[in-house]
C-alpha cells in the first residue's frame, strides 16, 4: 500500500472540509493545526485553489481559539487555516475569540461562561449538542487560566 505523506494528507482533508462547508453540512471547518508557521503558509496556495473550486473562503489563523472543546495541546501555539463560506460565520468565530479574551481579561472565564464559549464554538463547527457535550466532558487537557 502506498504511504501518504502528511502534507498530501492535510491537503486532502482541506478538500473534504471545503466540500462539506460548500454543501452546508458544516458552517466552519478547521484545517490541520501545525506548530510550524512556514508549513501552514505552504498550505495557503493549496487552500486558495480548493476554496476557488468550492466557492468557500479561508482565514489565516495565527492564534487559535482555545476552548474546552478540544485538548489544549491540539491547538495551543499552533497555526491553522479556518474554512467557511459565509462572512457572518467568520465574524461569529472572531467575535467568539474576542468574547473569550474579554472574559479572560476580566477574570470571568469560568463556569457557565467558559462552557458557553466551548459550546458556541462546537455549534460553529456544526457539531451536534450531544457531540459538543461529550467532547467537553471527555477533555482531560483543559486550559488553566
mmCIF file of N, CA and C in Angstrom:
data_model
loop_
_atom_site.group_PDB
_atom_site.id
_atom_site.type_symbol
_atom_site.label_atom_id
_atom_site.label_comp_id
_atom_site.label_asym_id
_atom_site.label_seq_id
_atom_site.Cartn_x
_atom_site.Cartn_y
_atom_site.Cartn_z
ATOM 1 N N UNK A 1 0.849 -1.182 0.000
ATOM 2 C CA UNK A 1 0.000 0.000 0.000
ATOM 3 C C UNK A 1 0.889 1.239 0.000
ATOM 4 N N UNK A 2 0.526 2.219 -0.785
ATOM 5 C CA UNK A 2 1.302 3.447 -0.903
ATOM 6 C C UNK A 2 1.191 4.264 0.373
ATOM 7 N N UNK A 3 2.313 4.791 0.819
ATOM 8 C CA UNK A 3 2.342 5.645 2.002
ATOM 9 C C UNK A 3 1.978 7.076 1.587
ATOM 10 N N UNK A 4 1.074 7.689 2.329
ATOM 11 C CA UNK A 4 0.647 9.058 2.040
ATOM 12 C C UNK A 4 1.418 9.993 2.959
ATOM 13 N N UNK A 5 2.106 10.963 2.356
ATOM 14 C CA UNK A 5 2.865 11.905 3.177
ATOM 15 C C UNK A 5 1.895 12.858 3.887
ATOM 16 N N UNK A 6 2.349 13.440 4.982
ATOM 17 C CA UNK A 6 1.475 14.252 5.833
ATOM 18 C C UNK A 6 0.983 15.521 5.131
ATOM 19 N N UNK A 7 1.800 16.113 4.255
ATOM 20 C CA UNK A 7 1.367 17.309 3.532
ATOM 21 C C UNK A 7 0.187 16.972 2.617
ATOM 22 N N UNK A 8 0.306 15.901 1.876
ATOM 23 C CA UNK A 8 -0.774 15.479 0.972
ATOM 24 C C UNK A 8 -2.029 15.115 1.749
ATOM 25 N N UNK A 9 -1.852 14.448 2.882
ATOM 26 C CA UNK A 9 -2.997 14.088 3.718
ATOM 27 C C UNK A 9 -3.745 15.345 4.176
ATOM 28 N N UNK A 10 -2.996 16.341 4.658
ATOM 29 C CA UNK A 10 -3.622 17.582 5.125
ATOM 30 C C UNK A 10 -4.329 18.303 3.975
ATOM 31 N N UNK A 11 -3.757 18.265 2.803
ATOM 32 C CA UNK A 11 -4.398 18.895 1.642
ATOM 33 C C UNK A 11 -5.688 18.165 1.268
ATOM 34 N N UNK A 12 -5.680 16.842 1.351
ATOM 35 C CA UNK A 12 -6.894 16.071 1.089
ATOM 36 C C UNK A 12 -7.978 16.387 2.104
ATOM 37 N N UNK A 13 -7.578 16.547 3.364
ATOM 38 C CA UNK A 13 -8.546 16.904 4.400
ATOM 39 C C UNK A 13 -9.135 18.283 4.129
ATOM 40 N N UNK A 14 -8.292 19.224 3.685
ATOM 41 C CA UNK A 14 -8.800 20.562 3.346
ATOM 42 C C UNK A 14 -9.842 20.469 2.240
ATOM 43 N N UNK A 15 -9.576 19.638 1.255
ATOM 44 C CA UNK A 15 -10.528 19.477 0.149
ATOM 45 C C UNK A 15 -11.858 18.938 0.675
ATOM 46 N N UNK A 16 -11.796 17.915 1.504
ATOM 47 C CA UNK A 16 -13.024 17.329 2.066
ATOM 48 C C UNK A 16 -13.790 18.346 2.910
ATOM 49 N N UNK A 17 -13.068 19.053 3.776
ATOM 50 C CA UNK A 17 -13.742 20.032 4.629
ATOM 51 C C UNK A 17 -14.414 21.120 3.797
ATOM 52 N N UNK A 18 -13.756 21.570 2.750
ATOM 53 C CA UNK A 18 -14.356 22.613 1.922
ATOM 54 C C UNK A 18 -15.550 22.105 1.132
ATOM 55 N N UNK A 19 -15.512 20.842 0.738
ATOM 56 C CA UNK A 19 -16.671 20.262 0.062
ATOM 57 C C UNK A 19 -17.880 20.277 0.990
ATOM 58 N N UNK A 20 -17.689 19.907 2.262
ATOM 59 C CA UNK A 20 -18.836 19.860 3.170
ATOM 60 C C UNK A 20 -19.244 21.251 3.666
ATOM 61 N N UNK A 21 -18.301 22.193 3.706
ATOM 62 C CA UNK A 21 -18.681 23.578 4.015
ATOM 63 C C UNK A 21 -19.528 24.120 2.865
ATOM 64 N N UNK A 22 -19.108 23.878 1.644
ATOM 65 C CA UNK A 22 -19.874 24.333 0.486
ATOM 66 C C UNK A 22 -21.263 23.699 0.443
ATOM 67 N N UNK A 23 -21.359 22.448 0.849
ATOM 68 C CA UNK A 23 -22.641 21.742 0.831
ATOM 69 C C UNK A 23 -23.559 22.167 1.983
ATOM 70 N N UNK A 24 -23.028 22.936 2.927
ATOM 71 C CA UNK A 24 -23.840 23.390 4.050
ATOM 72 C C UNK A 24 -23.895 22.403 5.209
ATOM 73 N N UNK A 25 -23.090 21.355 5.151
ATOM 74 C CA UNK A 25 -23.055 20.371 6.228
ATOM 75 C C UNK A 25 -22.348 20.958 7.450
ATOM 76 N N UNK A 26 -21.313 21.752 7.213
ATOM 77 C CA UNK A 26 -20.584 22.452 8.262
ATOM 78 C C UNK A 26 -20.568 23.936 7.919
ATOM 79 N N UNK A 27 -20.664 24.762 8.956
ATOM 80 C CA UNK A 27 -20.541 26.215 8.750
ATOM 81 C C UNK A 27 -19.082 26.636 8.769
ATOM 82 N N UNK A 28 -18.299 25.971 9.614
ATOM 83 C CA UNK A 28 -16.898 26.326 9.841
ATOM 84 C C UNK A 28 -16.108 25.030 9.944
ATOM 85 N N UNK A 29 -14.914 25.023 9.386
ATOM 86 C CA UNK A 29 -14.047 23.846 9.478
ATOM 87 C C UNK A 29 -12.621 24.312 9.733
ATOM 88 N N UNK A 30 -11.894 23.510 10.466
ATOM 89 C CA UNK A 30 -10.508 23.803 10.780
ATOM 90 C C UNK A 30 -9.603 22.881 9.982
ATOM 91 N N UNK A 31 -8.508 23.439 9.476
ATOM 92 C CA UNK A 31 -7.502 22.610 8.835
ATOM 93 C C UNK A 31 -6.724 21.864 9.905
ATOM 94 N N UNK A 32 -5.627 21.261 9.519
ATOM 95 C CA UNK A 32 -4.783 20.557 10.485
ATOM 96 C C UNK A 32 -3.862 21.560 11.162
ATOM 97 N N UNK A 33 -3.937 21.676 12.481
ATOM 98 C CA UNK A 33 -3.051 22.605 13.175
ATOM 99 C C UNK A 33 -1.593 22.143 13.075
ATOM 100 N N UNK A 34 -0.701 23.120 12.993
ATOM 101 C CA UNK A 34 0.715 22.805 12.940
ATOM 102 C C UNK A 34 1.501 23.815 13.771
ATOM 103 N N UNK A 35 2.560 23.352 14.398
ATOM 104 C CA UNK A 35 3.427 24.241 15.170
ATOM 105 C C UNK A 35 4.374 25.011 14.252
ATOM 106 N N UNK A 36 4.410 24.639 12.993
ATOM 107 C CA UNK A 36 5.321 25.231 12.017
ATOM 108 C C UNK A 36 4.574 26.240 11.139
ATOM 109 N N UNK A 37 4.802 27.505 11.420
ATOM 110 C CA UNK A 37 4.106 28.560 10.667
ATOM 111 C C UNK A 37 4.419 28.476 9.169
ATOM 112 N N UNK A 38 5.672 28.192 8.825
ATOM 113 C CA UNK A 38 6.056 28.097 7.418
ATOM 114 C C UNK A 38 5.297 26.970 6.718
ATOM 115 N N UNK A 39 5.103 25.857 7.417
ATOM 116 C CA UNK A 39 4.334 24.758 6.834
ATOM 117 C C UNK A 39 2.894 25.184 6.617
ATOM 118 N N UNK A 40 2.298 25.823 7.622
ATOM 119 C CA UNK A 40 0.927 26.318 7.437
ATOM 120 C C UNK A 40 0.854 27.249 6.228
ATOM 121 N N UNK A 41 1.851 28.102 6.101
ATOM 122 C CA UNK A 41 1.855 29.036 4.978
ATOM 123 C C UNK A 41 1.968 28.322 3.632
ATOM 124 N N UNK A 42 2.629 27.163 3.617
ATOM 125 C CA UNK A 42 2.691 26.371 2.385
ATOM 126 C C UNK A 42 1.307 25.871 1.986
ATOM 127 N N UNK A 43 0.446 25.639 2.966
ATOM 128 C CA UNK A 43 -0.910 25.174 2.678
ATOM 129 C C UNK A 43 -1.764 26.249 2.006
ATOM 130 N N UNK A 44 -1.381 27.506 2.145
ATOM 131 C CA UNK A 44 -2.228 28.604 1.654
ATOM 132 C C UNK A 44 -2.470 28.506 0.149
ATOM 133 N N UNK A 45 -1.436 28.237 -0.627
ATOM 134 C CA UNK A 45 -1.619 28.135 -2.089
ATOM 135 C C UNK A 45 -2.606 27.027 -2.435
ATOM 136 N N UNK A 46 -2.524 25.916 -1.719
ATOM 137 C CA UNK A 46 -3.455 24.805 -1.942
ATOM 138 C C UNK A 46 -4.855 25.218 -1.501
ATOM 139 N N UNK A 47 -4.945 25.887 -0.361
ATOM 140 C CA UNK A 47 -6.245 26.333 0.154
ATOM 141 C C UNK A 47 -6.913 27.295 -0.820
ATOM 142 N N UNK A 48 -6.138 28.178 -1.420
ATOM 143 C CA UNK A 48 -6.715 29.114 -2.396
ATOM 144 C C UNK A 48 -7.346 28.372 -3.566
ATOM 145 N N UNK A 49 -6.647 27.374 -4.060
ATOM 146 C CA UNK A 49 -7.158 26.578 -5.174
ATOM 147 C C UNK A 49 -8.417 25.804 -4.768
ATOM 148 N N UNK A 50 -8.378 25.209 -3.593
ATOM 149 C CA UNK A 50 -9.525 24.437 -3.111
ATOM 150 C C UNK A 50 -10.726 25.345 -2.879
ATOM 151 N N UNK A 51 -10.498 26.483 -2.254
ATOM 152 C CA UNK A 51 -11.604 27.409 -1.984
ATOM 153 C C UNK A 51 -12.216 27.934 -3.275
ATOM 154 N N UNK A 52 -11.382 28.176 -4.268
ATOM 155 C CA UNK A 52 -11.906 28.612 -5.564
ATOM 156 C C UNK A 52 -12.784 27.514 -6.170
ATOM 157 N N UNK A 53 -12.352 26.276 -6.028
ATOM 158 C CA UNK A 53 -13.095 25.126 -6.560
ATOM 159 C C UNK A 53 -14.484 25.013 -5.930
ATOM 160 N N UNK A 54 -14.575 25.257 -4.612
ATOM 161 C CA UNK A 54 -15.831 25.044 -3.893
ATOM 162 C C UNK A 54 -16.609 26.322 -3.580
ATOM 163 N N UNK A 55 -16.048 27.469 -3.900
ATOM 164 C CA UNK A 55 -16.742 28.719 -3.575
ATOM 165 C C UNK A 55 -16.723 29.020 -2.081
ATOM 166 N N UNK A 56 -15.663 28.578 -1.413
ATOM 167 C CA UNK A 56 -15.507 28.803 0.019
ATOM 168 C C UNK A 56 -14.375 29.802 0.245
ATOM 169 N N UNK A 57 -14.103 30.087 1.507
ATOM 170 C CA UNK A 57 -13.062 31.056 1.860
ATOM 171 C C UNK A 57 -12.229 30.483 2.995
ATOM 172 N N UNK A 58 -11.080 31.101 3.203
ATOM 173 C CA UNK A 58 -10.234 30.685 4.322
ATOM 174 C C UNK A 58 -9.743 31.908 5.085
ATOM 175 N N UNK A 59 -9.423 31.663 6.335
ATOM 176 C CA UNK A 59 -8.871 32.679 7.225
ATOM 177 C C UNK A 59 -7.575 32.121 7.790
ATOM 178 N N UNK A 60 -6.518 32.918 7.731
ATOM 179 C CA UNK A 60 -5.225 32.501 8.243
ATOM 180 C C UNK A 60 -5.220 32.734 9.757
ATOM 181 N N UNK A 61 -5.131 31.645 10.508
ATOM 182 C CA UNK A 61 -5.233 31.696 11.967
ATOM 183 C C UNK A 61 -3.864 31.530 12.619
ATOM 184 N N UNK A 62 -3.420 32.600 13.280
ATOM 185 C CA UNK A 62 -2.143 32.571 13.979
ATOM 186 C C UNK A 62 -2.298 32.358 15.481
ATOM 187 N N UNK A 63 -3.496 32.507 15.986
ATOM 188 C CA UNK A 63 -3.763 32.358 17.424
ATOM 189 C C UNK A 63 -5.101 31.644 17.583
ATOM 190 N N UNK A 64 -5.061 30.343 17.527
ATOM 191 C CA UNK A 64 -6.282 29.534 17.550
ATOM 192 C C UNK A 64 -7.135 29.808 18.782
ATOM 193 N N UNK A 65 -8.425 29.676 18.594
ATOM 194 C CA UNK A 65 -9.363 29.765 19.702
ATOM 195 C C UNK A 65 -9.212 28.505 20.547
ATOM 196 N N UNK A 66 -8.798 28.696 21.798
ATOM 197 C CA UNK A 66 -8.633 27.575 22.721
ATOM 198 C C UNK A 66 -9.857 27.519 23.610
ATOM 199 N N UNK A 67 -10.531 26.383 23.576
ATOM 200 C CA UNK A 67 -11.703 26.177 24.430
ATOM 201 C C UNK A 67 -11.624 24.777 25.005
ATOM 202 N N UNK A 68 -12.579 24.467 25.854
ATOM 203 C CA UNK A 68 -12.636 23.136 26.450
ATOM 204 C C UNK A 68 -13.186 22.083 25.485
ATOM 205 N N UNK A 69 -13.492 22.477 24.253
ATOM 206 C CA UNK A 69 -13.994 21.534 23.259
ATOM 207 C C UNK A 69 -12.918 20.536 22.835
ATOM 208 N N UNK A 70 -11.678 21.010 22.746
ATOM 209 C CA UNK A 70 -10.563 20.174 22.296
ATOM 210 C C UNK A 70 -9.436 20.182 23.322
ATOM 211 N N UNK A 71 -8.643 19.121 23.375
ATOM 212 C CA UNK A 71 -7.475 19.120 24.252
ATOM 213 C C UNK A 71 -6.562 20.309 23.921
ATOM 214 N N UNK A 72 -6.040 20.925 24.938
ATOM 215 C CA UNK A 72 -5.229 22.129 24.797
ATOM 216 C C UNK A 72 -4.081 21.947 23.810
ATOM 217 N N UNK A 73 -3.385 20.820 23.895
ATOM 218 C CA UNK A 73 -2.201 20.608 23.049
ATOM 219 C C UNK A 73 -2.530 20.526 21.562
ATOM 220 N N UNK A 74 -3.784 20.289 21.218
ATOM 221 C CA UNK A 74 -4.167 20.204 19.815
ATOM 222 C C UNK A 74 -4.006 21.546 19.106
ATOM 223 N N UNK A 75 -4.294 22.652 19.808
ATOM 224 C CA UNK A 75 -4.297 23.961 19.157
ATOM 225 C C UNK A 75 -3.409 25.023 19.797
ATOM 226 N N UNK A 76 -2.938 24.805 21.014
ATOM 227 C CA UNK A 76 -2.123 25.831 21.669
ATOM 228 C C UNK A 76 -0.790 25.997 20.938
ATOM 229 N N UNK A 77 -0.453 27.268 20.654
ATOM 230 C CA UNK A 77 0.789 27.605 19.953
ATOM 231 C C UNK A 77 0.864 26.955 18.578
ATOM 232 N N UNK A 78 -0.287 26.814 17.937
ATOM 233 C CA UNK A 78 -0.351 26.210 16.610
ATOM 234 C C UNK A 78 -0.895 27.226 15.600
ATOM 235 N N UNK A 79 -0.606 26.975 14.351
ATOM 236 C CA UNK A 79 -1.083 27.784 13.234
ATOM 237 C C UNK A 79 -2.059 26.941 12.435
ATOM 238 N N UNK A 80 -3.022 27.613 11.814
ATOM 239 C CA UNK A 80 -4.056 26.853 11.134
ATOM 240 C C UNK A 80 -4.704 27.691 10.043
ATOM 241 N N UNK A 81 -5.574 27.054 9.304
ATOM 242 C CA UNK A 81 -6.465 27.717 8.355
ATOM 243 C C UNK A 81 -7.884 27.367 8.776
ATOM 244 N N UNK A 82 -8.742 28.361 8.734
ATOM 245 C CA UNK A 82 -10.147 28.197 9.097
ATOM 246 C C UNK A 82 -10.949 28.368 7.815
ATOM 247 N N UNK A 83 -11.845 27.434 7.540
ATOM 248 C CA UNK A 83 -12.621 27.453 6.301
ATOM 249 C C UNK A 83 -14.083 27.768 6.589
ATOM 250 N N UNK A 84 -14.686 28.536 5.698
ATOM 251 C CA UNK A 84 -16.076 28.959 5.859
ATOM 252 C C UNK A 84 -16.602 29.396 4.499
ATOM 253 N N UNK A 85 -17.896 29.613 4.420
ATOM 254 C CA UNK A 85 -18.488 30.095 3.173
ATOM 255 C C UNK A 85 -19.082 31.494 3.360
ATOM 256 N N UNK A 86 -19.770 31.672 4.466
ATOM 257 C CA UNK A 86 -20.439 32.945 4.733
ATOM 258 C C UNK A 86 -19.575 33.825 5.635
ATOM 259 N N UNK A 87 -19.440 35.097 5.265
ATOM 260 C CA UNK A 87 -18.650 36.025 6.071
ATOM 261 C C UNK A 87 -19.170 36.132 7.499
ATOM 262 N N UNK A 88 -20.471 35.986 7.678
ATOM 263 C CA UNK A 88 -21.061 36.071 9.023
ATOM 264 C C UNK A 88 -20.529 34.952 9.922
ATOM 265 N N UNK A 89 -20.202 33.822 9.348
ATOM 266 C CA UNK A 89 -19.660 32.709 10.134
ATOM 267 C C UNK A 89 -18.256 33.059 10.631
ATOM 268 N N UNK A 90 -17.434 33.609 9.754
ATOM 269 C CA UNK A 90 -16.102 34.037 10.196
ATOM 270 C C UNK A 90 -16.238 35.111 11.262
ATOM 271 N N UNK A 91 -17.150 36.054 11.063
ATOM 272 C CA UNK A 91 -17.338 37.112 12.062
ATOM 273 C C UNK A 91 -17.782 36.532 13.406
ATOM 274 N N UNK A 92 -18.627 35.520 13.378
ATOM 275 C CA UNK A 92 -19.061 34.874 14.619
ATOM 276 C C UNK A 92 -17.873 34.209 15.307
ATOM 277 N N UNK A 93 -17.006 33.580 14.542
ATOM 278 C CA UNK A 93 -15.805 32.946 15.098
ATOM 279 C C UNK A 93 -14.899 33.997 15.743
ATOM 280 N N UNK A 94 -14.640 35.072 15.013
ATOM 281 C CA UNK A 94 -13.768 36.132 15.535
ATOM 282 C C UNK A 94 -14.391 36.814 16.750
ATOM 283 N N UNK A 95 -15.692 36.983 16.740
ATOM 284 C CA UNK A 95 -16.389 37.570 17.886
ATOM 285 C C UNK A 95 -16.291 36.665 19.107
ATOM 286 N N UNK A 96 -16.367 35.363 18.880
ATOM 287 C CA UNK A 96 -16.234 34.409 19.973
ATOM 288 C C UNK A 96 -14.831 34.487 20.587
ATOM 289 N N UNK A 97 -13.816 34.642 19.729
ATOM 290 C CA UNK A 97 -12.448 34.808 20.223
ATOM 291 C C UNK A 97 -12.335 36.085 21.068
ATOM 292 N N UNK A 98 -12.951 37.158 20.588
ATOM 293 C CA UNK A 98 -12.916 38.429 21.322
ATOM 294 C C UNK A 98 -13.649 38.309 22.656
ATOM 295 N N UNK A 99 -14.785 37.642 22.638
ATOM 296 C CA UNK A 99 -15.556 37.454 23.868
ATOM 297 C C UNK A 99 -14.754 36.679 24.903
ATOM 298 N N UNK A 100 -14.093 35.621 24.456
ATOM 299 C CA UNK A 100 -13.260 34.854 25.378
ATOM 300 C C UNK A 100 -12.141 35.736 25.938
ATOM 301 N N UNK A 101 -11.492 36.505 25.087
ATOM 302 C CA UNK A 101 -10.390 37.367 25.532
ATOM 303 C C UNK A 101 -10.868 38.362 26.590
ATOM 304 N N UNK A 102 -12.057 38.933 26.397
ATOM 305 C CA UNK A 102 -12.618 39.868 27.390
ATOM 306 C C UNK A 102 -12.885 39.156 28.709
ATOM 307 N N UNK A 103 -13.446 37.956 28.635
ATOM 308 C CA UNK A 103 -13.721 37.196 29.851
ATOM 309 C C UNK A 103 -12.431 36.851 30.597
ATOM 310 N N UNK A 104 -11.405 36.466 29.854
ATOM 311 C CA UNK A 104 -10.120 36.153 30.477
ATOM 312 C C UNK A 104 -9.562 37.401 31.150
ATOM 313 N N UNK A 105 -9.620 38.523 30.441
ATOM 314 C CA UNK A 105 -9.117 39.792 30.983
ATOM 315 C C UNK A 105 -9.854 40.189 32.261
ATOM 316 N N UNK A 106 -11.142 39.932 32.298
ATOM 317 C CA UNK A 106 -11.973 40.270 33.466
ATOM 318 C C UNK A 106 -11.921 39.177 34.542
ATOM 319 N N UNK A 107 -11.105 38.158 34.298
ATOM 320 C CA UNK A 107 -11.021 37.002 35.204
ATOM 321 C C UNK A 107 -12.394 36.355 35.413
ATOM 322 N N UNK A 108 -13.169 36.334 34.334
ATOM 323 C CA UNK A 108 -14.523 35.781 34.384
ATOM 324 C C UNK A 108 -14.688 34.588 33.444
ATOM 325 N N UNK A 109 -13.576 34.072 32.922
ATOM 326 C CA UNK A 109 -13.636 32.923 32.025
ATOM 327 C C UNK A 109 -13.655 31.656 32.884
ATOM 328 N N UNK A 110 -14.838 31.344 33.390
ATOM 329 C CA UNK A 110 -15.002 30.189 34.263
ATOM 330 C C UNK A 110 -16.473 29.767 34.247
ATOM 331 N N UNK A 111 -16.738 28.623 34.831
ATOM 332 C CA UNK A 111 -18.105 28.150 34.987
ATOM 333 C C UNK A 111 -18.901 28.126 33.702
ATOM 334 N N UNK A 112 -20.115 28.636 33.792
ATOM 335 C CA UNK A 112 -21.035 28.612 32.651
ATOM 336 C C UNK A 112 -20.537 29.449 31.476
ATOM 337 N N UNK A 113 -19.868 30.575 31.754
ATOM 338 C CA UNK A 113 -19.335 31.404 30.660
ATOM 339 C C UNK A 113 -18.289 30.622 29.863
ATOM 340 N N UNK A 114 -17.426 29.930 30.571
ATOM 341 C CA UNK A 114 -16.381 29.138 29.913
ATOM 342 C C UNK A 114 -17.000 28.028 29.083
ATOM 343 N N UNK A 115 -17.967 27.330 29.647
ATOM 344 C CA UNK A 115 -18.632 26.246 28.920
ATOM 345 C C UNK A 115 -19.380 26.804 27.706
ATOM 346 N N UNK A 116 -19.994 27.967 27.859
ATOM 347 C CA UNK A 116 -20.753 28.575 26.757
ATOM 348 C C UNK A 116 -19.854 28.876 25.558
ATOM 349 N N UNK A 117 -18.629 29.312 25.819
ATOM 350 C CA UNK A 117 -17.694 29.585 24.721
ATOM 351 C C UNK A 117 -17.411 28.287 23.954
ATOM 352 N N UNK A 118 -17.146 27.218 24.680
ATOM 353 C CA UNK A 118 -16.868 25.925 24.040
ATOM 354 C C UNK A 118 -18.088 25.425 23.265
ATOM 355 N N UNK A 119 -19.263 25.577 23.857
ATOM 356 C CA UNK A 119 -20.494 25.132 23.197
ATOM 357 C C UNK A 119 -20.724 25.928 21.913
ATOM 358 N N UNK A 120 -20.553 27.230 21.967
ATOM 359 C CA UNK A 120 -20.760 28.057 20.767
ATOM 360 C C UNK A 120 -19.740 27.727 19.685
ATOM 361 N N UNK A 121 -18.514 27.423 20.097
ATOM 362 C CA UNK A 121 -17.501 27.017 19.125
ATOM 363 C C UNK A 121 -17.931 25.703 18.464
ATOM 364 N N UNK A 122 -18.392 24.762 19.246
ATOM 365 C CA UNK A 122 -18.876 23.498 18.696
ATOM 366 C C UNK A 122 -20.031 23.692 17.722
ATOM 367 N N UNK A 123 -20.916 24.616 18.058
ATOM 368 C CA UNK A 123 -22.033 24.892 17.147
ATOM 369 C C UNK A 123 -21.549 25.506 15.838
ATOM 370 N N UNK A 124 -20.547 26.402 15.908
ATOM 371 C CA UNK A 124 -19.986 26.962 14.674
ATOM 372 C C UNK A 124 -19.383 25.859 13.808
ATOM 373 N N UNK A 125 -18.825 24.849 14.457
ATOM 374 C CA UNK A 125 -18.260 23.719 13.733
ATOM 375 C C UNK A 125 -19.340 22.721 13.294
ATOM 376 N N UNK A 126 -20.592 23.050 13.617
ATOM 377 C CA UNK A 126 -21.765 22.256 13.235
ATOM 378 C C UNK A 126 -21.802 20.883 13.898
ATOM 379 N N UNK A 127 -21.258 20.788 15.100
ATOM 380 C CA UNK A 127 -21.354 19.558 15.873
ATOM 381 C C UNK A 127 -22.728 19.482 16.527
ATOM 382 N N UNK A 128 -23.196 18.285 16.767
ATOM 383 C CA UNK A 128 -24.460 18.119 17.475
ATOM 384 C C UNK A 128 -24.277 18.511 18.940
ATOM 385 N N UNK A 129 -25.379 18.808 19.600
ATOM 386 C CA UNK A 129 -25.315 19.159 21.024
ATOM 387 C C UNK A 129 -24.721 17.999 21.832
ATOM 388 N N UNK A 130 -25.074 16.791 21.450
ATOM 389 C CA UNK A 130 -24.551 15.617 22.144
ATOM 390 C C UNK A 130 -23.044 15.487 21.959
ATOM 391 N N UNK A 131 -22.581 15.707 20.740
ATOM 392 C CA UNK A 131 -21.142 15.626 20.469
ATOM 393 C C UNK A 131 -20.383 16.710 21.224
ATOM 394 N N UNK A 132 -20.946 17.902 21.263
ATOM 395 C CA UNK A 132 -20.303 19.000 21.993
ATOM 396 C C UNK A 132 -20.153 18.636 23.462
ATOM 397 N N UNK A 133 -21.225 18.185 24.068
ATOM 398 C CA UNK A 133 -21.189 17.818 25.489
ATOM 399 C C UNK A 133 -20.187 16.703 25.731
ATOM 400 N N UNK A 134 -20.184 15.706 24.856
ATOM 401 C CA UNK A 134 -19.277 14.572 25.007
ATOM 402 C C UNK A 134 -17.811 15.021 24.904
ATOM 403 N N UNK A 135 -17.508 15.873 23.928
ATOM 404 C CA UNK A 135 -16.129 16.343 23.754
ATOM 405 C C UNK A 135 -15.662 17.173 24.945
ATOM 406 N N UNK A 136 -16.518 18.059 25.418
ATOM 407 C CA UNK A 136 -16.150 18.897 26.570
ATOM 408 C C UNK A 136 -15.934 18.026 27.799
ATOM 409 N N UNK A 137 -16.871 17.133 28.051
ATOM 410 C CA UNK A 137 -16.797 16.303 29.253
ATOM 411 C C UNK A 137 -15.616 15.328 29.214
ATOM 412 N N UNK A 138 -15.237 14.868 28.041
ATOM 413 C CA UNK A 138 -14.143 13.903 27.917
ATOM 414 C C UNK A 138 -12.762 14.569 27.878
ATOM 415 N N UNK A 139 -12.750 15.876 27.712
ATOM 416 C CA UNK A 139 -11.469 16.586 27.572
ATOM 417 C C UNK A 139 -10.761 16.671 28.926
ATOM 418 N N UNK A 140 -9.680 15.954 29.062
ATOM 419 C CA UNK A 140 -8.900 15.978 30.290
ATOM 420 C C UNK A 140 -7.713 16.920 30.232
ATOM 421 N N UNK A 141 -7.612 17.688 29.162
ATOM 422 C CA UNK A 141 -6.474 18.582 28.967
ATOM 423 C C UNK A 141 -6.984 19.990 28.671
ATOM 424 N N UNK A 142 -7.501 20.624 29.693
ATOM 425 C CA UNK A 142 -8.101 21.957 29.529
ATOM 426 C C UNK A 142 -7.123 23.057 29.913
ATOM 427 N N UNK A 143 -7.338 24.190 29.330
ATOM 428 C CA UNK A 143 -6.506 25.368 29.557
ATOM 429 C C UNK A 143 -6.629 25.832 31.006
ATOM 430 N N UNK A 144 -5.504 26.034 31.651
ATOM 431 C CA UNK A 144 -5.510 26.561 33.013
ATOM 432 C C UNK A 144 -5.320 28.071 32.994
ATOM 433 N N UNK A 145 -6.341 28.780 33.426
ATOM 434 C CA UNK A 145 -6.251 30.246 33.456
ATOM 435 C C UNK A 145 -6.530 30.747 34.843
#
